[in-house]
Amino acid sequence: MIGNNPQFAEGIQFGGIPGGVSFERIKPDGTLDWRILVDQNNIFVNCLSYTRWADVWPRASKYIVDVIGVAGAGDALVSSATLQYIDIFKWNSDIADYNAREVMRPGENVPPILFDKGHLWHLHQGWFEPAENGRVLSRVHIDAVEDDERIPIVKFDTYMQHQLATFYTPSEAISGGWFESTFASMHDKNKNLLASFITDEMANRIDLNVA
């Protein structure tokens, strides 16, 4: 996402579209595959058929650049860039045997008391870190809930936003390398962040260290 509305990004994954212009690709089963949405001062690209960053990012970045060109937004100012991941881990065994330690490990990011709270709980946290020409907000929402079939899941919503102190024009952001380097940096930070929450075994199972 490129823009200045961090709240809207959270709902777009599973919620409705309040306005703007949207282009969508729908899978044969009726679920969303890709979406490009332009709403107010924001450009969103959503991929719900994620494979690997090396596969998805070139396509997503091209969509953003193309939208800027089509919209004639060369004189606009870029105030932030946002990268958000939704990772869902589903419990496939008997609910009586539920153990969140199969996914997560206790530590400085995860209070041990959570593992004694059954399969329904929430852990939301966030912080700022300094970055070149601004700061990066890292926000991690972990929700242990039930899906539509009453199956326990643990949902990680990891959200990173580079907030600029001095805004760039799209041309400056893209040709100057900030656009590419910022998303690459946030991708690496997201992988490291997720790795700090989940077990090493789970990280290997989902190929977290694959590009």
Coordinates of C-alpha atoms in Angstrom, one line a residue:
M1 CA 0.0 0.0 0.0
I2 CA 1.1 3.5 -0.8
G3 CA -0.7 6.3 1.0
N4 CA -1.6 7.9 4.4
N5 CA -4.6 5.9 5.7
P6 CA -3.2 3.1 8.0
Q7 CA -6.7 2.2 9.4
F8 CA -8.2 1.3 6.1
A9 CA -5.5 -1.3 5.3
E10 CA -6.5 -3.4 8.2
G11 CA -10.1 -4.0 7.1
I12 CA -9.5 -4.5 3.4
Q13 CA -8.2 -8.1 3.8
F14 CA -11.6 -9.5 4.9
G15 CA -14.0 -6.6 4.9
G16 CA -16.1 -4.7 2.4
I17 CA -14.9 -1.8 0.1
P18 CA -16.2 1.6 1.2
G19 CA -15.5 3.4 -2.0
G20 CA -12.9 4.2 -4.6
V21 CA -12.1 2.4 -7.8
S22 CA -11.4 -1.4 -7.6
F23 CA -10.1 -3.9 -10.1
E24 CA -10.4 -7.6 -8.9
R25 CA -9.5 -11.0 -10.1
I26 CA -11.8 -13.7 -8.6
K27 CA -10.9 -17.4 -8.3
P28 CA -13.2 -20.0 -9.8
D29 CA -14.5 -20.8 -6.2
G30 CA -15.6 -17.1 -5.9
T31 CA -12.9 -16.0 -3.5
L32 CA -10.6 -13.0 -4.1
D33 CA -7.3 -13.6 -5.9
W34 CA -5.9 -10.1 -6.6
R35 CA -7.2 -6.6 -6.0
I36 CA -6.1 -3.1 -7.0
L37 CA -8.0 -0.4 -5.2
V38 CA -7.6 3.3 -5.4
D39 CA -9.4 5.1 -2.6
Q40 CA -9.0 8.8 -1.7
N41 CA -5.2 9.3 -1.4
N42 CA -4.3 5.6 -1.2
I43 CA -3.3 2.8 -3.6
F44 CA -3.8 -0.7 -2.3
V45 CA -2.7 -4.0 -3.9
N46 CA -3.9 -7.2 -2.3
C47 CA -2.7 -10.7 -3.1
L48 CA -4.7 -13.5 -1.5
S49 CA -2.9 -16.2 -3.5
Y50 CA 0.5 -15.5 -2.0
T51 CA 3.4 -17.8 -3.0
R52 CA 6.8 -16.2 -2.5
W53 CA 7.9 -12.6 -2.3
A54 CA 10.1 -13.1 -5.4
D55 CA 7.0 -14.1 -7.4
V56 CA 4.4 -11.6 -5.9
W57 CA 6.4 -8.4 -5.4
P58 CA 7.3 -7.7 -9.1
R59 CA 3.7 -8.0 -10.1
A60 CA 2.4 -5.9 -7.1
S61 CA 5.0 -3.2 -7.6
K62 CA 4.2 -2.9 -11.3
Y63 CA 0.5 -2.4 -10.5
I64 CA 1.3 0.4 -8.1
V65 CA 3.6 2.1 -10.6
D66 CA 1.0 1.7 -13.4
V67 CA -1.7 3.2 -11.3
I68 CA 0.4 6.2 -10.5
G69 CA 1.0 6.7 -14.2
V70 CA -2.7 6.2 -15.3
A71 CA -3.9 8.5 -12.5
G72 CA -1.6 11.2 -13.6
A73 CA -0.4 11.5 -10.0
G74 CA 3.1 12.7 -10.8
D75 CA 2.7 15.8 -8.7
A76 CA 1.3 14.0 -5.7
L77 CA 3.3 13.4 -2.5
V78 CA 4.0 10.0 -1.0
S79 CA 3.8 10.1 2.8
S80 CA 4.1 6.4 3.6
A81 CA 4.4 2.8 2.4
T82 CA 2.7 -0.1 4.1
L83 CA 3.3 -3.9 3.9
Q84 CA 0.8 -6.2 5.6
Y85 CA 0.7 -10.0 5.9
I86 CA -2.1 -12.3 7.2
D87 CA -0.8 -15.7 8.2
I88 CA -3.3 -18.3 9.5
F89 CA -2.4 -21.5 11.3
K90 CA -5.2 -24.0 11.6
W91 CA -5.5 -26.7 14.3
N92 CA -6.3 -30.0 12.7
S93 CA -6.4 -32.3 15.8
D94 CA -8.9 -32.8 18.5
I95 CA -9.7 -29.5 20.3
A96 CA -9.1 -31.2 23.6
D97 CA -5.4 -31.5 22.6
Y98 CA -5.1 -27.9 21.5
N99 CA -1.7 -26.5 22.3
A100 CA -0.6 -23.1 21.0
R101 CA 3.0 -24.1 21.6
E102 CA 2.8 -26.1 18.4
V103 CA 2.9 -22.7 16.6
M104 CA 4.4 -20.2 19.0
R105 CA 7.0 -20.1 21.7
P106 CA 6.9 -18.1 24.9
G107 CA 9.4 -15.3 25.2
E108 CA 9.8 -11.6 25.4
N109 CA 7.1 -11.2 22.6
V110 CA 4.7 -13.8 23.9
P111 CA 3.7 -13.9 27.6
P112 CA 3.8 -17.5 28.8
I113 CA 0.4 -17.0 30.5
L114 CA -1.3 -17.1 27.1
F115 CA -0.6 -20.7 26.7
D116 CA -2.9 -21.5 29.7
K117 CA -5.9 -19.6 28.2
G118 CA -7.2 -22.3 25.9
H119 CA -7.8 -21.6 22.2
L120 CA -9.5 -18.2 22.5
W121 CA -7.3 -15.1 23.2
H122 CA -5.8 -12.0 21.7
L123 CA -2.3 -10.4 21.8
H124 CA -2.0 -7.0 20.2
Q125 CA 1.2 -4.9 20.3
G126 CA 3.1 -2.3 18.3
W127 CA 6.1 0.0 18.4
F128 CA 8.0 2.6 16.3
E129 CA 11.6 2.3 15.2
P130 CA 13.7 5.1 13.6
A131 CA 14.4 4.8 9.8
E132 CA 15.9 6.9 7.1
N133 CA 13.8 10.0 6.6
G134 CA 11.2 8.9 9.1
R135 CA 10.2 6.0 11.2
V136 CA 8.7 2.5 10.8
L137 CA 5.6 1.4 12.7
S138 CA 5.6 -2.4 13.4
R139 CA 2.2 -3.7 14.6
V140 CA 1.5 -7.4 15.4
H141 CA -2.0 -8.6 16.1
I142 CA -2.3 -12.3 17.1
D143 CA -5.8 -13.6 17.4
A144 CA -6.6 -17.2 18.6
V145 CA -10.1 -17.6 17.5
E146 CA -12.4 -20.1 15.7
D147 CA -13.0 -20.0 11.9
D148 CA -16.5 -20.4 10.3
E149 CA -16.3 -24.2 10.8
R150 CA -15.5 -23.7 14.6
I151 CA -12.0 -24.9 14.0
P152 CA -9.3 -23.2 16.2
I153 CA -6.9 -21.0 14.3
V154 CA -4.1 -18.6 15.2
K155 CA -4.1 -15.6 13.0
F156 CA -1.0 -13.3 12.7
D157 CA -1.7 -9.9 11.3
T158 CA 1.7 -8.2 10.8
Y159 CA 1.7 -4.7 9.6
M160 CA 4.6 -2.4 8.8
Q161 CA 4.4 1.2 7.7
H162 CA 7.3 3.4 6.8
Q163 CA 6.1 6.9 7.7
L164 CA 8.2 9.6 5.9
A165 CA 9.3 12.8 7.7
T166 CA 9.9 14.5 4.3
F167 CA 7.5 13.4 1.6
Y168 CA 8.6 12.3 -1.9
T169 CA 6.9 12.8 -5.3
P170 CA 6.2 9.4 -6.9
S171 CA 9.0 10.0 -9.3
E172 CA 11.5 10.6 -6.5
A173 CA 10.3 7.6 -4.5
I174 CA 10.5 5.3 -7.5
S175 CA 13.5 6.5 -9.5
G176 CA 15.5 7.3 -6.4
G177 CA 15.2 3.7 -5.1
W178 CA 13.1 4.4 -1.9
F179 CA 10.1 2.6 -3.2
E180 CA 11.9 -0.7 -3.9
S181 CA 14.3 -0.6 -1.0
T182 CA 11.6 0.3 1.6
F183 CA 9.3 -2.6 0.6
A184 CA 12.3 -5.0 0.5
S185 CA 13.4 -3.9 3.9
M186 CA 9.9 -4.2 5.4
H187 CA 9.6 -7.7 3.9
D188 CA 12.8 -8.8 5.6
K189 CA 11.7 -7.2 8.8
N190 CA 8.4 -9.0 8.6
K191 CA 10.1 -12.4 8.2
N192 CA 12.4 -11.7 11.2
L193 CA 9.4 -10.5 13.2
L194 CA 7.3 -13.6 12.5
A195 CA 10.3 -15.8 13.2
S196 CA 10.6 -14.3 16.6
F197 CA 7.1 -15.4 17.5
I198 CA 6.8 -18.9 16.0
T199 CA 8.7 -22.1 16.7
D200 CA 11.8 -23.0 14.6
E201 CA 9.9 -26.2 13.5
M202 CA 7.0 -24.1 12.2
A203 CA 9.3 -21.7 10.5
N204 CA 10.8 -24.6 8.6
R205 CA 7.4 -26.1 7.7
I206 CA 6.2 -22.8 6.1
D207 CA 9.6 -22.2 4.4
L208 CA 9.9 -18.8 6.1
N209 CA 13.5 -18.5 5.1
V210 CA 12.9 -19.0 1.4
A211 CA 13.0 -15.8 -0.6

